[in-house]
XYZ file of C-alpha atoms in Angstrom:
379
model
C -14.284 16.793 -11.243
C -13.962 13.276 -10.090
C -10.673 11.736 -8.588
C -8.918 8.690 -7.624
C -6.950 8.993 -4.541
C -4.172 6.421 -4.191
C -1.338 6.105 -1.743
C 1.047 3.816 -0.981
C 1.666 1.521 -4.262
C 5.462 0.439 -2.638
C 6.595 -0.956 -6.226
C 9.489 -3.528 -5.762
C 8.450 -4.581 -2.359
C 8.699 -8.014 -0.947
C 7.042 -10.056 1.353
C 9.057 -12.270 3.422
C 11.671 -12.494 0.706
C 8.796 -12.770 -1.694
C 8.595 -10.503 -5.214
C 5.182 -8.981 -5.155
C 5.817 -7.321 -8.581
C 3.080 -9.541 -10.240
C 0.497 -8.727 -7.913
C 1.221 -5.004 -8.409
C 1.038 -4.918 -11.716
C -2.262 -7.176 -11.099
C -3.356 -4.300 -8.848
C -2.770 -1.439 -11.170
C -5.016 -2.976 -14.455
C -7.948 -3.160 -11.522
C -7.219 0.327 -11.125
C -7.027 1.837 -14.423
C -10.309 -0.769 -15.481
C -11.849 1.518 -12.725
C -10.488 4.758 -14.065
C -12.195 3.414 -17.044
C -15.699 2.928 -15.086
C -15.492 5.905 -13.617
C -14.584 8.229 -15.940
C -11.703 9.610 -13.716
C -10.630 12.953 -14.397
C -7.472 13.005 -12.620
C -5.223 10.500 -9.863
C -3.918 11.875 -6.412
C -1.117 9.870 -5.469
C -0.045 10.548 -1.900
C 3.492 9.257 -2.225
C 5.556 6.103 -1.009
C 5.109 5.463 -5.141
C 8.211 3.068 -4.013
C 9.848 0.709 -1.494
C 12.820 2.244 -1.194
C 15.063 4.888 -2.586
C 16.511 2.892 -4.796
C 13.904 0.727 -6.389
C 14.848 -1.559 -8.887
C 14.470 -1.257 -12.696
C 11.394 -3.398 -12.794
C 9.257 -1.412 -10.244
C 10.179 2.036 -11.964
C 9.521 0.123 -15.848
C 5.921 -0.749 -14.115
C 5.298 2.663 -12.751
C 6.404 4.226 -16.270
C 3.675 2.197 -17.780
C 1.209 3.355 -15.325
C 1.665 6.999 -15.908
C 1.939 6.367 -19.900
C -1.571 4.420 -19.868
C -3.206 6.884 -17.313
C -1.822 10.125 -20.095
C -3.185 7.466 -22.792
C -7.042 8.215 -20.976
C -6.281 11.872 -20.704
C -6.470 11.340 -17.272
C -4.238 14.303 -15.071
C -2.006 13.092 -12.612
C -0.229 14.397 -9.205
C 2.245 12.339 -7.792
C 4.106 13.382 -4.692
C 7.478 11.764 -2.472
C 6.807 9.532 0.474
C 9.448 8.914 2.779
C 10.107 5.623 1.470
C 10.746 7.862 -1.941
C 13.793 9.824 -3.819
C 12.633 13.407 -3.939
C 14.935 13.821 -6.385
C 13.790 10.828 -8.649
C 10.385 11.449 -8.042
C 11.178 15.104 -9.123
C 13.027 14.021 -12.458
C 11.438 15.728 -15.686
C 8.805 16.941 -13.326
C 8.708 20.369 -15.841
C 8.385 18.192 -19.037
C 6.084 16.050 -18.057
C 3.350 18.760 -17.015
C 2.901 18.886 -20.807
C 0.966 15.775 -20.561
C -0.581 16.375 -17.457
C 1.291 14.647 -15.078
C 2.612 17.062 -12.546
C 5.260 15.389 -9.690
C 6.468 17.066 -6.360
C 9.635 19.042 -6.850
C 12.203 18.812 -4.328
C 10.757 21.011 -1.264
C 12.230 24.020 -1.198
C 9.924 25.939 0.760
C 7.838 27.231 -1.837
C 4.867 25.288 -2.989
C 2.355 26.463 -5.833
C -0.970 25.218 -6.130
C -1.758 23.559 -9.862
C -5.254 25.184 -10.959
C -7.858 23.651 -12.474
C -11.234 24.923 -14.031
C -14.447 23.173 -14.294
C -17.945 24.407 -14.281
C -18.238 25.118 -10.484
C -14.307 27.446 -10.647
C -11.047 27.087 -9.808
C -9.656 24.307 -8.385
C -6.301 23.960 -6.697
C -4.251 21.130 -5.919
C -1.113 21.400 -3.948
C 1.159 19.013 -3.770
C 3.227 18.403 -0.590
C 6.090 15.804 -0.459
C 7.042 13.965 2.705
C 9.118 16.404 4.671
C 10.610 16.602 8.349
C 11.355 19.668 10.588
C 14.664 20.495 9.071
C 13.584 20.796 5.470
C 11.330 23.631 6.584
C 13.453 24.889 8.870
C 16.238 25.235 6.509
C 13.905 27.781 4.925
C 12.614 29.228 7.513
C 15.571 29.665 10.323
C 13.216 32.742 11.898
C 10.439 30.679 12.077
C 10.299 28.415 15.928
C 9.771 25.004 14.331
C 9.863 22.635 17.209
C 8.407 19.418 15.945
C 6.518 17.909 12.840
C 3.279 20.306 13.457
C 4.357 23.353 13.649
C 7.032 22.578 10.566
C 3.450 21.730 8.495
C 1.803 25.027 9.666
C 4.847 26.722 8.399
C 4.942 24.982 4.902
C 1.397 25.634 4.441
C 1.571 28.948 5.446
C 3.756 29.980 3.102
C 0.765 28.596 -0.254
C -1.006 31.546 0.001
C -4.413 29.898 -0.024
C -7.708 31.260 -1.343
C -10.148 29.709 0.986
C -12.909 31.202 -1.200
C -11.794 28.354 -4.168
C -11.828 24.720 -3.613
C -8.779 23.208 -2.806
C -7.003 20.187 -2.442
C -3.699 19.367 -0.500
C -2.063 15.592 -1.393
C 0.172 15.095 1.697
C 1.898 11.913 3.157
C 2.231 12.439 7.066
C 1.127 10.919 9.786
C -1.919 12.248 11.516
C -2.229 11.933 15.285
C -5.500 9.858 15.941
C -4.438 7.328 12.654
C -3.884 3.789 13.034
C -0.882 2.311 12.232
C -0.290 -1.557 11.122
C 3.066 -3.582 10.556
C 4.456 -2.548 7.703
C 4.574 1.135 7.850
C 7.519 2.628 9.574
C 7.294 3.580 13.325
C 8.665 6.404 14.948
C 9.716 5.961 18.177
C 7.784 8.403 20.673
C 5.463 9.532 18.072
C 7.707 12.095 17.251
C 6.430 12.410 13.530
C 3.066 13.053 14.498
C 1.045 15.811 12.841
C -1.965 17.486 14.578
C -5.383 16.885 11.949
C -6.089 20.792 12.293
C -2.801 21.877 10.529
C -5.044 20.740 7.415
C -8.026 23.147 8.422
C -7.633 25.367 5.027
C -8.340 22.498 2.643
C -11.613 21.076 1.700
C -9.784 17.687 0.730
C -6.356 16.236 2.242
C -5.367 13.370 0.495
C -2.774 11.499 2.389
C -0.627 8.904 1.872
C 1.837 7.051 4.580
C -0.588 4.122 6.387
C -2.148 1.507 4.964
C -4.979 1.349 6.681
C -7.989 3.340 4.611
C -9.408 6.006 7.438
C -10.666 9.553 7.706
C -8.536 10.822 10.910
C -10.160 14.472 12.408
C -12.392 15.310 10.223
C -13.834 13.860 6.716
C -12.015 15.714 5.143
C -8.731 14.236 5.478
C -8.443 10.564 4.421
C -5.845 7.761 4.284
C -7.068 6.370 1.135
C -4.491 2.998 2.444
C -2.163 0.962 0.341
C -3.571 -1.106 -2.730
C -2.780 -4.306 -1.349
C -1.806 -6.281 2.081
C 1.968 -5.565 2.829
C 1.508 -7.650 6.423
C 0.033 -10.298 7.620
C -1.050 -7.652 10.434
C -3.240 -6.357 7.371
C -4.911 -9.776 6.556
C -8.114 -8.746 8.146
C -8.235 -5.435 6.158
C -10.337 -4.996 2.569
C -8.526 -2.772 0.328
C -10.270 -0.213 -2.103
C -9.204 2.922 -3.624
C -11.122 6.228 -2.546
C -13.272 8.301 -5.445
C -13.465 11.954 -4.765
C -15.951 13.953 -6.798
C -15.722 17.295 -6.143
C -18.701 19.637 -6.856
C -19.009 23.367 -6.156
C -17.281 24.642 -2.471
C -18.327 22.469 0.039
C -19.743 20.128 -1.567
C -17.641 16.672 -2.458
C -18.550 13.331 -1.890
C -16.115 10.503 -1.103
C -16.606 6.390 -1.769
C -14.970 3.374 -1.590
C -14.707 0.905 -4.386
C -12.739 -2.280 -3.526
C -9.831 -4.077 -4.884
C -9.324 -8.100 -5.406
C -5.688 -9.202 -4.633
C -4.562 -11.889 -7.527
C -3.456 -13.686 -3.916
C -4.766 -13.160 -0.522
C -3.122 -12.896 2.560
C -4.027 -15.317 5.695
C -3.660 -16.256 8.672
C -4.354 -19.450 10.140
C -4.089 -20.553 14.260
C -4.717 -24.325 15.493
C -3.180 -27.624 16.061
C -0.407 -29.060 13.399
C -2.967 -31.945 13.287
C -6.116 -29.675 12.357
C -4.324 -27.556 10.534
C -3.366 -30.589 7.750
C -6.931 -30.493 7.282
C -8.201 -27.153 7.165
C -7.158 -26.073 3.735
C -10.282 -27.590 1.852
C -12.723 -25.753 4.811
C -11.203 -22.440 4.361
C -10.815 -22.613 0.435
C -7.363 -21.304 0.458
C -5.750 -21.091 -2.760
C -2.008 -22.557 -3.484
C -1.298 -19.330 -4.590
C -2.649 -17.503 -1.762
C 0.363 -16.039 0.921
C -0.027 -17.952 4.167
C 1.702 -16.682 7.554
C 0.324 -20.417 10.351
C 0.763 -19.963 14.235
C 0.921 -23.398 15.332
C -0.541 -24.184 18.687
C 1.585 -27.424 20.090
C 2.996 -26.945 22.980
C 5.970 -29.300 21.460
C 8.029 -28.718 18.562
C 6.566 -30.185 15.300
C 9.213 -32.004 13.572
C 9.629 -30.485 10.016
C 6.720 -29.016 10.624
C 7.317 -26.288 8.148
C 7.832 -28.291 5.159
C 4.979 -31.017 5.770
C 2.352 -27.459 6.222
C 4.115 -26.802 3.046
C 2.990 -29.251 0.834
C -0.779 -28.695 2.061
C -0.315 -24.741 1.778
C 2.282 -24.030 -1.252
C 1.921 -20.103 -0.126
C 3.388 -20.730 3.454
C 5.573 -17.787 3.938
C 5.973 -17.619 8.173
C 5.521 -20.864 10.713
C 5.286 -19.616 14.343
C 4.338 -21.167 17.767
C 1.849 -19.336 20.104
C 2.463 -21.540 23.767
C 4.063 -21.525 27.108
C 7.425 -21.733 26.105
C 7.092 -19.227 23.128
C 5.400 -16.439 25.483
C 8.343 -17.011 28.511
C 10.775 -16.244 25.616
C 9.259 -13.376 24.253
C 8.927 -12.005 27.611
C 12.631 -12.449 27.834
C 13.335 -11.092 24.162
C 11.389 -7.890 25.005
C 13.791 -7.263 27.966
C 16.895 -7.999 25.223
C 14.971 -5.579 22.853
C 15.781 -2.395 25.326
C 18.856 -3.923 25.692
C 19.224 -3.328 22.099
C 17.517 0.291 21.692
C 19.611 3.285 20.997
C 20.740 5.684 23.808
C 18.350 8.077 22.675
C 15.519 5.801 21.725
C 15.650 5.031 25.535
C 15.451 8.241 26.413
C 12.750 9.134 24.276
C 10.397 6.390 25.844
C 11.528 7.273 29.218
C 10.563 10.922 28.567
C 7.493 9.990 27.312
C 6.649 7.410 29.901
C 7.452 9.908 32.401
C 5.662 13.411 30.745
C 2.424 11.689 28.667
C 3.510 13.001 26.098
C 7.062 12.634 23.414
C 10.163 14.254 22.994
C 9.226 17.359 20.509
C 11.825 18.261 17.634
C 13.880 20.696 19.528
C 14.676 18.292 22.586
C 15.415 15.561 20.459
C 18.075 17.438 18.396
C 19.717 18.934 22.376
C 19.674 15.301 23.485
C 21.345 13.821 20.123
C 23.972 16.865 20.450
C 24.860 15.785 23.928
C 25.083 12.327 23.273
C 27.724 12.599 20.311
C 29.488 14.628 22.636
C 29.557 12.284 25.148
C 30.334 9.329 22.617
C 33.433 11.731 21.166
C 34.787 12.230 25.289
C 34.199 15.896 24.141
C 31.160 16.225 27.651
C 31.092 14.708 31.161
C-alpha cells in the first residue's frame, strides 16, 4: 500500500496579520495532483489539521473540500487532533464518515483500536493517536505512575494490544526528544513535553505530526513529514515536500520525498537600506513573494519601511541588526525573565541547575504550592 503522510496543514493561519488561505488551498491541489501521480492509496494526517480551536468557517469549508475530493479518488483517510486542534471537532461524525473511508481520532479515552487493512502482503494496522498530555492518560489510568509525557505514551500504547507479527502503523503528533524545532511551533518551557523516540519501538512506521521541519528523529522509522508550507521566516531556508510511504511485506517500506512549490515564497533579505533598493532584480523576488528585511544602518532609516515597500510589495517585517539594536535586546532579554511566570522561572532554574527539566509530577507539586501561596493559604 502506498501513503501520503502529511502533518501540520494549520488552515486559517496568518502570517504577520497576513491570510494565507490562498496559498493553502494552492498547497492542497499540489497535493491531491500528487495523489493523482502516485496512485495514493490512503493519507496519514498527523494532526494540527488547524490553527486554532476555533478556526474560522473558511479554513474548515477548505478542509471539507479536501476530504470530499480525496473520498472522490477512493483514496482512505486518517486524520488525527494536534494540539493546536478541537478533539471534539476533529471527532465530529467520526462514525459516519468511516463509511467513506475517512476515519478521524475520537476523543482519547484511553482506549485506542487499530483500523485494519488487507493487501497482498496481510494485515495492516493503523492506529491513530491524538495529541494528548499526562492527565488525559492519567485520568484513565490513576494506578498507573505517569510522571511526565513518556511514560503517559508508554501507557497509551500499552493499552493497543499490538501484534508485532503484522505491520503496523501509529500516526502520532508529539514531540520527539532529538527533533528540531523552528519559530512557529509552540515551545514548552523546560522541554517538559518531550517524548523519548523508543516509546515508538512496536511500530514499523510513526507518522508524526507537531514540527515543521521534515526529519526522521531515532530511528527511520519515525518521521516528521513537516508542515506543507513556511509558517516563519525562521523556515525560509527550508524546502517543503510531503513524505510517500509504500509499505511492502513486514519490514520492508520505503520512504521518499517529493517537494512542494509555494504560490509565494518566503525570504529573507540582510544589507544596507541603500543596497537593498537594488537587490530585488538580482534576487528575482516576486511582488507577491512574503518578505521579512533586516536592515543593517547603524541609523534609523527615515520611512524606511514604506520606501522598501514600494520595491518589495510582500514586505511583511523591517528590522535593524546593529549596535544599538543588540544593547537593547540584551536589555529586553533581562525584561523577558522579568516577565516569565513564577513557575516558568522555576522550571529553567531547575533545569539549569539538574541538566535536565522539571518531569510531570514536580511540575503539578510546584503549581499546587504556588496557588497556595498566591491564595495566602502557605508560608
Amino acid at each position: 500500500m502506498k501513503f501520503i503522510h502529511l502533518s501540520d496543514l494549520h488552515l486559517g493561519k496568518k502570517l504577520h496579520q497576513v491570510s494565507l488561505l490562498e496559498d493553502q488551498s494552492y498547497i492542497l491541489e499540489e497535493i491531491l495532483r500528487i495523489v493523482d501521480q502516485e496512485k495514493i492509496d490512503g493519507v496519514l494526517l498527523a494532526g494540527d489539521i488547524y490553527d486554532r480551536i476555533y478556526p474560522p468557517a473558511e479554513a474548515i469549508s477548505l478542509f471539507d473540500s479536501f476530504l470530499v475530493r480525496l473520498v472522490e479518488r477512493k483514496c482512505l483517510v486518517f486524520v488525527i487532533s494536534g494540539n493546536h486542534d478541537s478533539p471534539e471537532r476533529i471527532a465530529f461524525l467520526g462514525r459516519l464518515t468511516r463509511k467513506a473511508g475517512v476515519y478521524l481520532s475520537p476523543v482519547y479515552d484511553g482506549r485506542i483500536t487499530g483500523i485494519t487493512l488487507e493487501d497482498e502482503y496481510g494485515a495492516l494496522n493503523v492506529y491513530l493517536l491524538p495529541f494528548i498530555k499526562p492527565a488525559h492518560v492519567r485520568h484513565f489510568y490513576p494506578q498507573e505512575e505517569i510522571i511526565d509525557y513518556s511514560t503517559a505514551l508508554e501507557v497509551a500504547i500499552k493499552q493497543m494490544e499490538i501484534n508485532k507479527e503484522e505491520r503496523n502503523i501509529l500516526v502520532g503528533h508529539q514531540f520527539v526528544t532529538g527533533a528540531i524545532r523552528s519559530d512557529s511551533e509552540e515551545i514548552s518551557i523546560g522541554g517538559l513535553d518531550n517524548v523519548a523516540a523508543e516509546v515508538f519501538s512496536a511500530f514499523d512506521y510513526v507518522a508524526l505530526g507537531h514540527l515543521h521541519r521534515s526529519q526522521w528523529v531515532g530511528r527511520e522509522a519515525v518521521r516528521y513529514c513537516g508542515s506543507p508550507l513556511t509558517y516563519s521566516f525562521s523556515e525560509s531556508e527550508d524546502s517543503k515536500s510531503v513524505t510517500i510511504l509504500e509499505v511492502r511485506e513486514k519490514g520492508n517500506l520505503f520512504t521518499r520525498q517529493v517537494p512542494l512549490t509555494p504560490l509565494r515564497r518566503t525570504i529573507c533579505l540582510r544589507g544596507m537600506f541603500t543596497e537593498l533598493l537594488e537587490k530585488r532584480q538580482e534576487e528575482k523576488i516576486n511582488e507577491e513573494d512574503f518578505v521579512r528585511i533586516t536592515l543593517l544602518d547603524e541609523e534609523d532609516i527615515p520611512d524606511a519601511f514604506h520606501r522598501l515597500a514600494l520595491i518589495y510589495p510582500g514586505l511583511l517585517q523591517l528590522e535593524y541588526d546593529n549596535t544599538r539594536t543588540r544593547k537593547k535586546q540584551e536589555l529586553q532579554l533581562v525584561q523577558t525573565y522579568k516577565e516569565l511566570s513564577p513557575i516558568e522561572l522555576l522550571a529553567g532554574f531547575y533545569e539549569k541547575m539538574n541538566n535536565q527539566p522539571l518531569n510531570e509530577r514536580q511540575t503539578a507539586y510546584l503549581e499546587e504550592k504556588l496557588e497556595k501561596i498566591w491564595e495566602g493559604g502557605e508560608k
